[in-house]
Short mmCIF file of C-alpha atoms in Angstrom, two decimals:
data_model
loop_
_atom_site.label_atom_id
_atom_site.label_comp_id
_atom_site.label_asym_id
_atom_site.label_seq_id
_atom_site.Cartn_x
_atom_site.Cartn_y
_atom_site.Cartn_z
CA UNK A 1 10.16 23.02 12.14
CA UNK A 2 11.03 21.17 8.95
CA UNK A 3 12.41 23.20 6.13
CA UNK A 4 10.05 22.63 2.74
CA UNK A 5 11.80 25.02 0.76
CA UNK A 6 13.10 22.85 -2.06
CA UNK A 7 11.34 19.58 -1.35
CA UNK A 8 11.93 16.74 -3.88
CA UNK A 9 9.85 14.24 -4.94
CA UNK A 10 11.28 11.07 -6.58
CA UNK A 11 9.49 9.72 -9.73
CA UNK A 12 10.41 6.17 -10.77
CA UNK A 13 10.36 6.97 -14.68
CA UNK A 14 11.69 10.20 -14.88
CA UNK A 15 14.77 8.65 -12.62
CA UNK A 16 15.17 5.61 -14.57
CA UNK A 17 18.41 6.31 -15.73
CA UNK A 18 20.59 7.69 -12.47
CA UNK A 19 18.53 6.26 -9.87
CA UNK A 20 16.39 7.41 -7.00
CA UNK A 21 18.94 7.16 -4.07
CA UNK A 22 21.61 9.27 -7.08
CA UNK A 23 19.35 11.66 -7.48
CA UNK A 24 18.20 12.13 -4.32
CA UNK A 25 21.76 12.60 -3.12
CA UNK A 26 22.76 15.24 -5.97
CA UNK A 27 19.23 17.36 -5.52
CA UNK A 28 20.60 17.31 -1.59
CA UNK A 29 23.76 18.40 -2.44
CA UNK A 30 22.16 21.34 -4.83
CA UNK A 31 19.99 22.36 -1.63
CA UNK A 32 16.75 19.98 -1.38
CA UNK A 33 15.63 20.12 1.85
CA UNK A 34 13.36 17.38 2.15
CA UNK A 35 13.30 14.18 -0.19
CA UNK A 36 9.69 12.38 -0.35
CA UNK A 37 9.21 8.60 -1.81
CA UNK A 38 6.31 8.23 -4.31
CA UNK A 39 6.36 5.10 -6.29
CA UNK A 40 2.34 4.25 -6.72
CA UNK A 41 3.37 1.49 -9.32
CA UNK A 42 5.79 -0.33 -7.15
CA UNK A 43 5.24 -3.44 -4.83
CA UNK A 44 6.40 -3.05 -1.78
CA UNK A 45 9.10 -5.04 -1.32
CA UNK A 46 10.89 -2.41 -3.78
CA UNK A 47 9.37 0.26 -2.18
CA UNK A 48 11.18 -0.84 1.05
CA UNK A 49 13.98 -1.74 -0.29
CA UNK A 50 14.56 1.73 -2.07
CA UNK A 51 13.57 3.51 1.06
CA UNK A 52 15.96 1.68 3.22
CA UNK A 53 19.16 2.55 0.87
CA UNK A 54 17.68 6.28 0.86
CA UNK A 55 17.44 6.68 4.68
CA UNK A 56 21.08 5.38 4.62
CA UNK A 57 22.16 7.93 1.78
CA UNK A 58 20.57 10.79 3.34
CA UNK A 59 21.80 10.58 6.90
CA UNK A 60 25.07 12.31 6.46
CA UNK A 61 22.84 15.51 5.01
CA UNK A 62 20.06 15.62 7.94
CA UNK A 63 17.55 15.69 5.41
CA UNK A 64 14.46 14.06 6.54
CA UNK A 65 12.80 11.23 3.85
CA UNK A 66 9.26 11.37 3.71
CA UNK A 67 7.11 7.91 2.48
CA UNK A 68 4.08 8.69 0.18
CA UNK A 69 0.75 6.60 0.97
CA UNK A 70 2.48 3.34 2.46
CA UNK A 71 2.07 3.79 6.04
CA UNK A 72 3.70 0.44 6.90
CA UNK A 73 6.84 1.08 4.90
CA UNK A 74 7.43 4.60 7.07
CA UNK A 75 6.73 2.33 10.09
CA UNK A 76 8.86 -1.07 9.08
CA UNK A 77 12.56 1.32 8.10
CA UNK A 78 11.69 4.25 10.52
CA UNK A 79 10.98 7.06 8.01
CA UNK A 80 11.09 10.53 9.42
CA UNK A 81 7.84 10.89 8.22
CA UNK A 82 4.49 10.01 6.26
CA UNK A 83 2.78 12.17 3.20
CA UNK A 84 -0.59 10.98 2.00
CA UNK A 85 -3.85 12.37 -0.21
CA UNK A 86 -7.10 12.43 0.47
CA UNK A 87 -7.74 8.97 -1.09
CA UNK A 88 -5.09 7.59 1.02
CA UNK A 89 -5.58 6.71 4.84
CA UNK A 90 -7.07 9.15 6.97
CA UNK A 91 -5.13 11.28 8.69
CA UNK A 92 -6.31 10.85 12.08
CA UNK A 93 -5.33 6.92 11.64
CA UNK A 94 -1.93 7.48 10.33
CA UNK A 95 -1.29 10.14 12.97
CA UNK A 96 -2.29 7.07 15.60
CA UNK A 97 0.11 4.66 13.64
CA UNK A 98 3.05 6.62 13.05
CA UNK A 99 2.96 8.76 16.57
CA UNK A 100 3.33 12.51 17.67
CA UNK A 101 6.94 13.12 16.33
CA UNK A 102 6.87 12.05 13.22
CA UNK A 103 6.18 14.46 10.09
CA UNK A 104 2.48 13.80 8.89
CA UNK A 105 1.74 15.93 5.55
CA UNK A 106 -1.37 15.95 3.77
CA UNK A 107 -2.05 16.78 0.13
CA UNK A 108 -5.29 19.28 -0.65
CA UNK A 109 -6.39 20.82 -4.60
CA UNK A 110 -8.37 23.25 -3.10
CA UNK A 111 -9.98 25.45 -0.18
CA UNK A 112 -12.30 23.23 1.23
CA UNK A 113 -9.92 20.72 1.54
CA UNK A 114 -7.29 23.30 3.29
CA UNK A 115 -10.24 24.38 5.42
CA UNK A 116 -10.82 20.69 6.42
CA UNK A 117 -7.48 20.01 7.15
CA UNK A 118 -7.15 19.03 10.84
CA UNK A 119 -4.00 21.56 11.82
CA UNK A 120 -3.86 19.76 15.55
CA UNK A 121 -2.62 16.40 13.45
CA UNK A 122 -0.95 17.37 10.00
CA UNK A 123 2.35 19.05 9.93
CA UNK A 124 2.24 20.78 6.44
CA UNK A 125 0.30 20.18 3.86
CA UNK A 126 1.16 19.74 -0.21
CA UNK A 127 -1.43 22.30 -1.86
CA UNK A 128 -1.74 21.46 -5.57
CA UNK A 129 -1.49 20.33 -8.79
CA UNK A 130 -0.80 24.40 -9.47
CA UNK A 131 -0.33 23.21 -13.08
CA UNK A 132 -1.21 20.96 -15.49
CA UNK A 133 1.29 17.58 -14.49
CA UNK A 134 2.43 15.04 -16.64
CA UNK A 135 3.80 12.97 -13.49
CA UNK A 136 0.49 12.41 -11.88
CA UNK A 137 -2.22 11.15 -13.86
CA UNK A 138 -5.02 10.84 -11.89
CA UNK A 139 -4.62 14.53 -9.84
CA UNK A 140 -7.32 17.14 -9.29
CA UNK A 141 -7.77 19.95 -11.65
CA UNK A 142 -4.61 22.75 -12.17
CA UNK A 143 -6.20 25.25 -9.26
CA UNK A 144 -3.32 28.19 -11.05
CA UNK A 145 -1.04 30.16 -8.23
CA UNK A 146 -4.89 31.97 -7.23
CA UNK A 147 -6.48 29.01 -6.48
CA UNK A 148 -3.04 28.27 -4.49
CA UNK A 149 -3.28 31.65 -2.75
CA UNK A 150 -7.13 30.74 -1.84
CA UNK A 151 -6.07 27.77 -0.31
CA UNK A 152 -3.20 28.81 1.38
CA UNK A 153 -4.50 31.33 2.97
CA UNK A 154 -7.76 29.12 4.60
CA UNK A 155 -5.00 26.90 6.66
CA UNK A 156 -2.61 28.07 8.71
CA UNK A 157 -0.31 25.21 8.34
CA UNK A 158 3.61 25.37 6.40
CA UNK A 159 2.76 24.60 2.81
CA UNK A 160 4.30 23.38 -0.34
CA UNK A 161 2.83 24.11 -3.93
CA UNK A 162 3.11 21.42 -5.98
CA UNK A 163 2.49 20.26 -9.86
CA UNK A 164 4.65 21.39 -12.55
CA UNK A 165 6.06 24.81 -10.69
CA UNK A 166 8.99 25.86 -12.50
CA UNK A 167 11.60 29.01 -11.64
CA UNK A 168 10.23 31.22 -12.83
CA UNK A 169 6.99 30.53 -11.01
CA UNK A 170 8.60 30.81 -7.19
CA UNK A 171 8.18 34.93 -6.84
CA UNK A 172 4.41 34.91 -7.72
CA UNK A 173 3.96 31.58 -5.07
CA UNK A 174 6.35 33.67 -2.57
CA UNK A 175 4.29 36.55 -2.87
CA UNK A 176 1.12 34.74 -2.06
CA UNK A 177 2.27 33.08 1.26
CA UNK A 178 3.97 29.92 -0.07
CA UNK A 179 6.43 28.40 2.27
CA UNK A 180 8.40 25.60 -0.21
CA UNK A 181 7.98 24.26 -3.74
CA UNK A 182 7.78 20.66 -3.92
CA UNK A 183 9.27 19.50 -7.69
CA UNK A 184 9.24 16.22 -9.27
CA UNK A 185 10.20 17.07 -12.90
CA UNK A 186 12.09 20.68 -12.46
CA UNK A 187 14.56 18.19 -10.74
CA UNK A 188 14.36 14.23 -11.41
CA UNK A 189 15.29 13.25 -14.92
CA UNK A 190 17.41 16.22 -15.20
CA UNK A 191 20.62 16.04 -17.25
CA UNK A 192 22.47 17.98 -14.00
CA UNK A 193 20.23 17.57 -11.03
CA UNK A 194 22.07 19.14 -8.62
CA UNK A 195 22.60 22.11 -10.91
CA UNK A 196 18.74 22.02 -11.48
CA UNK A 197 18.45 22.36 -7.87
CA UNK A 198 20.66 24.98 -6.92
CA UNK A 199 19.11 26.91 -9.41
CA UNK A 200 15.78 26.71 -7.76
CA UNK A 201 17.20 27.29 -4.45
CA UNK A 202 18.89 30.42 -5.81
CA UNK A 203 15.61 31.52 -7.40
CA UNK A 204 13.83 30.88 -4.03
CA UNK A 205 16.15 32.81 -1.95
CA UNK A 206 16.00 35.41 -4.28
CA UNK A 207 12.06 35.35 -3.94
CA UNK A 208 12.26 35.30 -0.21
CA UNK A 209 14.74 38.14 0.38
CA UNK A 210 12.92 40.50 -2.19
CA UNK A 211 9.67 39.64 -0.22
CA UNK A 212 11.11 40.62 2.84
CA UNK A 213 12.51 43.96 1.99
CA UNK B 1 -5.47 -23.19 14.16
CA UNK B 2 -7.51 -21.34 11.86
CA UNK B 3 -9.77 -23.64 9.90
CA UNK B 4 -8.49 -22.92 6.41
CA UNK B 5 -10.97 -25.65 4.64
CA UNK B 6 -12.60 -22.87 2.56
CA UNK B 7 -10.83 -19.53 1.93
CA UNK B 8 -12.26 -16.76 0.92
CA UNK B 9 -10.36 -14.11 -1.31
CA UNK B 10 -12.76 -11.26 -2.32
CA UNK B 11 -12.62 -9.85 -5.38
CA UNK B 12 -13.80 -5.84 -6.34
CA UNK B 13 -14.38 -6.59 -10.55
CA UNK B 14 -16.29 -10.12 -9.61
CA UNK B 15 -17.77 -8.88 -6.38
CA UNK B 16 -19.23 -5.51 -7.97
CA UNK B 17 -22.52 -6.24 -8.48
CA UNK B 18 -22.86 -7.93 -4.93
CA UNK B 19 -21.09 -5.86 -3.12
CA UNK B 20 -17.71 -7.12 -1.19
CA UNK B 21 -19.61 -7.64 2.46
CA UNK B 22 -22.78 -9.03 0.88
CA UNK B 23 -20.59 -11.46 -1.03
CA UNK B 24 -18.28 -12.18 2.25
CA UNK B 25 -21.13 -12.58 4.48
CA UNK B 26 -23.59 -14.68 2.31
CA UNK B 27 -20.10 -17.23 1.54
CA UNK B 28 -19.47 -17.92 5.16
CA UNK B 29 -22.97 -18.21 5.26
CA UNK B 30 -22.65 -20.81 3.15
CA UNK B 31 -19.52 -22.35 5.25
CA UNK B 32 -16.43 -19.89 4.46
CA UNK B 33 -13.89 -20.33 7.26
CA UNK B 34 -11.56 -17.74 6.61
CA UNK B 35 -12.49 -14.31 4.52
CA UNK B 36 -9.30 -12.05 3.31
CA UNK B 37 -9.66 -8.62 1.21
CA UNK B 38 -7.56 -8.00 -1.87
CA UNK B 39 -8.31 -5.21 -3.57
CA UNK B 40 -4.38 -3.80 -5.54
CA UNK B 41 -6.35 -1.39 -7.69
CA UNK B 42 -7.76 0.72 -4.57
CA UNK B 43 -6.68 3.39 -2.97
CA UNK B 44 -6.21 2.82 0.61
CA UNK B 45 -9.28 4.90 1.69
CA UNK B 46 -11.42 2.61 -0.42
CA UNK B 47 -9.82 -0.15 1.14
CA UNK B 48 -10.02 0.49 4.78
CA UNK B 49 -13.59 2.13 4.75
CA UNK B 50 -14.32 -1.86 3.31
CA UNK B 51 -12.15 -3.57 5.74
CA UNK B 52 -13.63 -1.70 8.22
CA UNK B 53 -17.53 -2.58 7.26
CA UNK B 54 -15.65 -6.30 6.61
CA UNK B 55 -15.03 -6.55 9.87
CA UNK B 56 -18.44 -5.71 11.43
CA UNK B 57 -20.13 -7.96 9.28
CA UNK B 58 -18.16 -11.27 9.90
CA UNK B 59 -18.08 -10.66 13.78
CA UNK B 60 -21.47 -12.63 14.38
CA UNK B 61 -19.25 -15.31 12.60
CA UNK B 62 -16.31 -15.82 14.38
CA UNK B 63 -14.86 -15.92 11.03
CA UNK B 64 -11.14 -13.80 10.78
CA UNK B 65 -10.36 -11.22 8.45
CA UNK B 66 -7.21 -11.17 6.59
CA UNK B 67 -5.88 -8.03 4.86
CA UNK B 68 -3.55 -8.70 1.61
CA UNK B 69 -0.30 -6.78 1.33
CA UNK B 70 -1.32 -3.36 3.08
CA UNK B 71 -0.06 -4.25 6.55
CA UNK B 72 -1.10 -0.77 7.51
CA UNK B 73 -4.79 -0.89 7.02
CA UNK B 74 -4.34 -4.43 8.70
CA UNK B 75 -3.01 -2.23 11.97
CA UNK B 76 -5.45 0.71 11.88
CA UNK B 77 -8.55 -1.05 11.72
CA UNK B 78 -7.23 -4.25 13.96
CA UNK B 79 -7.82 -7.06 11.43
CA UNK B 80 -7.11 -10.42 12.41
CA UNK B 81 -4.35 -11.37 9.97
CA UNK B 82 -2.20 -10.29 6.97
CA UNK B 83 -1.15 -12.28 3.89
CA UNK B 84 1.73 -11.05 1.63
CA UNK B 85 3.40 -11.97 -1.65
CA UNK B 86 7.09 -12.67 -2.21
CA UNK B 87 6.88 -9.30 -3.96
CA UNK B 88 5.28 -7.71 -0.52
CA UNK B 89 6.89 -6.49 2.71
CA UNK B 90 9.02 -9.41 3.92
CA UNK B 91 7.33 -11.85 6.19
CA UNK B 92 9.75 -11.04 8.94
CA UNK B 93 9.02 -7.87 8.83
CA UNK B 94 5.23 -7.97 9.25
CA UNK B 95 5.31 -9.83 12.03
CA UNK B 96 7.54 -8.05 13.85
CA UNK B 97 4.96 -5.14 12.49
CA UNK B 98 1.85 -6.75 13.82
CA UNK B 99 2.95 -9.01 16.64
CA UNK B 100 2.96 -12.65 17.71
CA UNK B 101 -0.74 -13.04 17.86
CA UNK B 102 -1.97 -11.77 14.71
CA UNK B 103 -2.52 -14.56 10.98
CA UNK B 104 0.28 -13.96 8.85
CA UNK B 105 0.09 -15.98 5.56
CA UNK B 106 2.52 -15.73 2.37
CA UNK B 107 2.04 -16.90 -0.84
CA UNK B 108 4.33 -19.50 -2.47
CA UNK B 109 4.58 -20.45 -5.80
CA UNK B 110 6.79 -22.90 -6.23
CA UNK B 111 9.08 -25.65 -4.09
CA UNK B 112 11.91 -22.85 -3.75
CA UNK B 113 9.60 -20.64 -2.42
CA UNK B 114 8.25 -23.11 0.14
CA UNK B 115 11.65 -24.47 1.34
CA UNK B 116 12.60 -20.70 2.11
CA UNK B 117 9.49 -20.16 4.30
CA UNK B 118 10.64 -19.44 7.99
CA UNK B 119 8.08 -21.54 9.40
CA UNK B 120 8.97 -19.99 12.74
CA UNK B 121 7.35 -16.39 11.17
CA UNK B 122 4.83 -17.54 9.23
CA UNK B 123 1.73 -19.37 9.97
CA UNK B 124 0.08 -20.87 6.91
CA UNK B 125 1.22 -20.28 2.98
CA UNK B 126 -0.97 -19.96 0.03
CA UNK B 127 0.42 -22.56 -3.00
CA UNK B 128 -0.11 -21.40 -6.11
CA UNK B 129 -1.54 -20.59 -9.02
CA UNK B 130 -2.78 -24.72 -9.60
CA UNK B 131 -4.33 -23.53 -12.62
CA UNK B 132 -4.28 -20.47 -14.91
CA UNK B 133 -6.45 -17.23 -13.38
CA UNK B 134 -7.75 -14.83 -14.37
CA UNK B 135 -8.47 -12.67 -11.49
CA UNK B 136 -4.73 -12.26 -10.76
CA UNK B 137 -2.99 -11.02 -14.09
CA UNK B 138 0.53 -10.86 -12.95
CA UNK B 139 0.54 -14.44 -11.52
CA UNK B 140 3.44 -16.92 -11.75
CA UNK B 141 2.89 -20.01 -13.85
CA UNK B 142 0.15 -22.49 -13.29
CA UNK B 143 2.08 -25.96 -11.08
CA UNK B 144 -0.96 -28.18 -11.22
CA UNK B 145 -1.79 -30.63 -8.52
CA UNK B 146 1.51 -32.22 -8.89
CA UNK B 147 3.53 -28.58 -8.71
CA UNK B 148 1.10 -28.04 -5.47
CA UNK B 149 2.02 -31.52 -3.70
CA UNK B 150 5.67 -31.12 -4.38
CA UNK B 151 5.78 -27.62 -2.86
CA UNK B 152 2.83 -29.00 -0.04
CA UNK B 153 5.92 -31.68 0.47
CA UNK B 154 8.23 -29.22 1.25
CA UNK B 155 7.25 -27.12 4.06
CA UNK B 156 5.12 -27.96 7.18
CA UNK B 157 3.10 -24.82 7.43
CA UNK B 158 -0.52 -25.85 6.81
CA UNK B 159 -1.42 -24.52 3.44
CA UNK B 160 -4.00 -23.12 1.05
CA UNK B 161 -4.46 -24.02 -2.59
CA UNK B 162 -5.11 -21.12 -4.89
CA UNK B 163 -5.95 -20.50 -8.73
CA UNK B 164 -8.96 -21.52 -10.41
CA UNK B 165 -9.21 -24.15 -8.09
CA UNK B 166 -13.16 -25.82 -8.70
CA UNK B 167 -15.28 -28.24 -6.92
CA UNK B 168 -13.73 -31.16 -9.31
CA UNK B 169 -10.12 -30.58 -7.89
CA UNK B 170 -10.64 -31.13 -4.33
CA UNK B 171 -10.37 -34.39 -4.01
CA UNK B 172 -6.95 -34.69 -5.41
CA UNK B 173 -5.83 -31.82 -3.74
CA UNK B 174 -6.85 -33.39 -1.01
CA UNK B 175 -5.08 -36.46 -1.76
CA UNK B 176 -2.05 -34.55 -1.37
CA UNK B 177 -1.53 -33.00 1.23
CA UNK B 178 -4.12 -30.11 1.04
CA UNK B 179 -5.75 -28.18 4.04
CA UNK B 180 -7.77 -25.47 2.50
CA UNK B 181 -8.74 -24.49 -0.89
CA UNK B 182 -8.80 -20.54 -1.55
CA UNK B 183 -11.13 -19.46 -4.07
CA UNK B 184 -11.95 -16.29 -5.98
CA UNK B 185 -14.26 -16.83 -8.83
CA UNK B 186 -15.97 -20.27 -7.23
CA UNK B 187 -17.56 -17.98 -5.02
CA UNK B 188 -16.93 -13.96 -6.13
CA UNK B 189 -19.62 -13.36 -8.91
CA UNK B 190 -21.60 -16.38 -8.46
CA UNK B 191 -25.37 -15.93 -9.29
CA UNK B 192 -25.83 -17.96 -5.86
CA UNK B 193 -23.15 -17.29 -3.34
CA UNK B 194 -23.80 -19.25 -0.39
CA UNK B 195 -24.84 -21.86 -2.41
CA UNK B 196 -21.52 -22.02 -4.16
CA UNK B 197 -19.88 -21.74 -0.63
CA UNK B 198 -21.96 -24.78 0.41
CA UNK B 199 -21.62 -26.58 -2.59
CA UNK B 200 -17.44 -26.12 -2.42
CA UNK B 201 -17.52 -27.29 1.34
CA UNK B 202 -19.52 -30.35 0.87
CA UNK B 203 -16.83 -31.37 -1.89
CA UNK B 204 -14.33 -30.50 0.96
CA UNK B 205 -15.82 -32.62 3.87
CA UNK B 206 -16.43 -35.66 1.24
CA UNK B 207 -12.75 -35.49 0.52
CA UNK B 208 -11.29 -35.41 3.81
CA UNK B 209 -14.00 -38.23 4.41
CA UNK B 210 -12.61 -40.45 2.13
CA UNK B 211 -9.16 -39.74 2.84
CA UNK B 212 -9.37 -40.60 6.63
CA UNK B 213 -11.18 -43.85 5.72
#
């Protein structure tokens, strides 16, 4: 199974100035274990073209690149998988496009959602915004690491918690049955990314071997 | 060959009161030959549940579908055709996406554009904008009839002209080299739809009319 422990997501703005494919590369080398695409803004021909020179980058490091929403862009450069919201296309649908071994996540904000979630089709699923975000303007309500714990606990899918979780937030998400932290700030747009993300790895391993003891 | 005389491009803001299907159904109706759904503001849920109802509805009609730019909603719900932008996936792309058989259309905007069309990919192109529109804010400039004829000129494709194009403009378009006009606002919002449709066709068939005589 895929590894969602540190799992990026790339934000056009806040990686204006080093670039998605540089970051991408440097949160990798810090420990990222999956790298998703989310550009809502962008045509497609930009999208593509972006996720093309990822797949490339990221092929020496195994890690798998995920495509946000645009179904056809997975399909058209091979992506190792698809991530999309309940707004987006059905998950049934995109299961049919993209096939059985590809990665199929699914976002949720809160237990109904997580109990709806159809566990024979979706891989993992991105439970969130646990905070208040900045990156995603039109996301549900913060749901706070109980509302995360709720929800997690109603599917029995891998999960990732998701909107502005910082460090010092992994123990108390650990503790409550979280399986990865997916970042878009704590990471892009920082002024040592790979630092930024060896730090969180650090803190999650931490997390995990404390919980296990 | 798909009849292109009268081309339908739907529009959510114009079409709101109406309703997309309502609007699509009541235009061809009125003598619409082709009906395509463009909807960049809507999330893809939105846009397939439509495409989906879209599809239904002009079935009695023999009349195809054509998705714009989300080549995946075009696969999932089997429409008949896609048309992209030079911003979009590329054309060769899409068809190799959606096959031999389905309507693949791209939009050209000037004679550059139209000389690079692989006419061996694509089946018709959209010239355009004639005139300044409203409906499509991040348009390239307006060519006018003799912008459209020049790019008409340059590529053998059979073609659409789009952008405020009115009842008034037919003939010359005509006159040059035209094979379907595509219209938003001559027929989105229009107190009267299929009278609007009829009234844009009968324009259409007097032009060709005159031409061939």
């Amino acid at each position: 199974m895929i590894d969602l422990s540190l799992y990026l997501v790339l934000d056009p703005v806040l990686c204006a100035e080093k670039g998605m494919v540089q970051t991408a590369v440097e949160a990798v080398e810090g420990g990222a274990t999956v790298v998703q695409l989310r550009a809502p803004d962008w045509k497609k021909r930009a999208f593509y073209d972006c996720a093309v020179e990822l797949k490339a980058a990221l092929k020496p490091y195994g890690v798998p690149l995920i495509i946000n929403d645009h179904v056809d862009i997975a399909m058209a450069m091979d992506a190792d998988g698809v991530h999309v919201g309940q707004k987006d296309l059905p998950a049934n649908v995109v299961r049919q496009m993209i096939g059985k071994d590809k990665i199929l996540g699914l976002s949720v904000s809160n237990m109904e959602e997580a109990i709806a979630c159809d566990t024979s089709i979706v891989d993992y699923i991105g439970i969130g915004p646990i905070f208040a975000t900045a990156t995603k303007p039109d996301a549900a309500p913060a749901m706070g690491i109980d509302g995360f714990a709720t929800a997690a606990a109603h599917c029995p899918l891998p999960n990732v918690a998701i909107g502005s979780v910082k460090e010092k937030d992994i123990v108390d998400l650990v503790n409550v049955g979280c399986n990865g932290i997916a970042v878009v700030s704590a990471i892009c747009g920082q002024a040592d990314v790979k630092k930024a993300a060896l730090g969180l790895k650090a803190a999650w391993q931490k997390a995990i071997d404390s919980k296990a003891r």
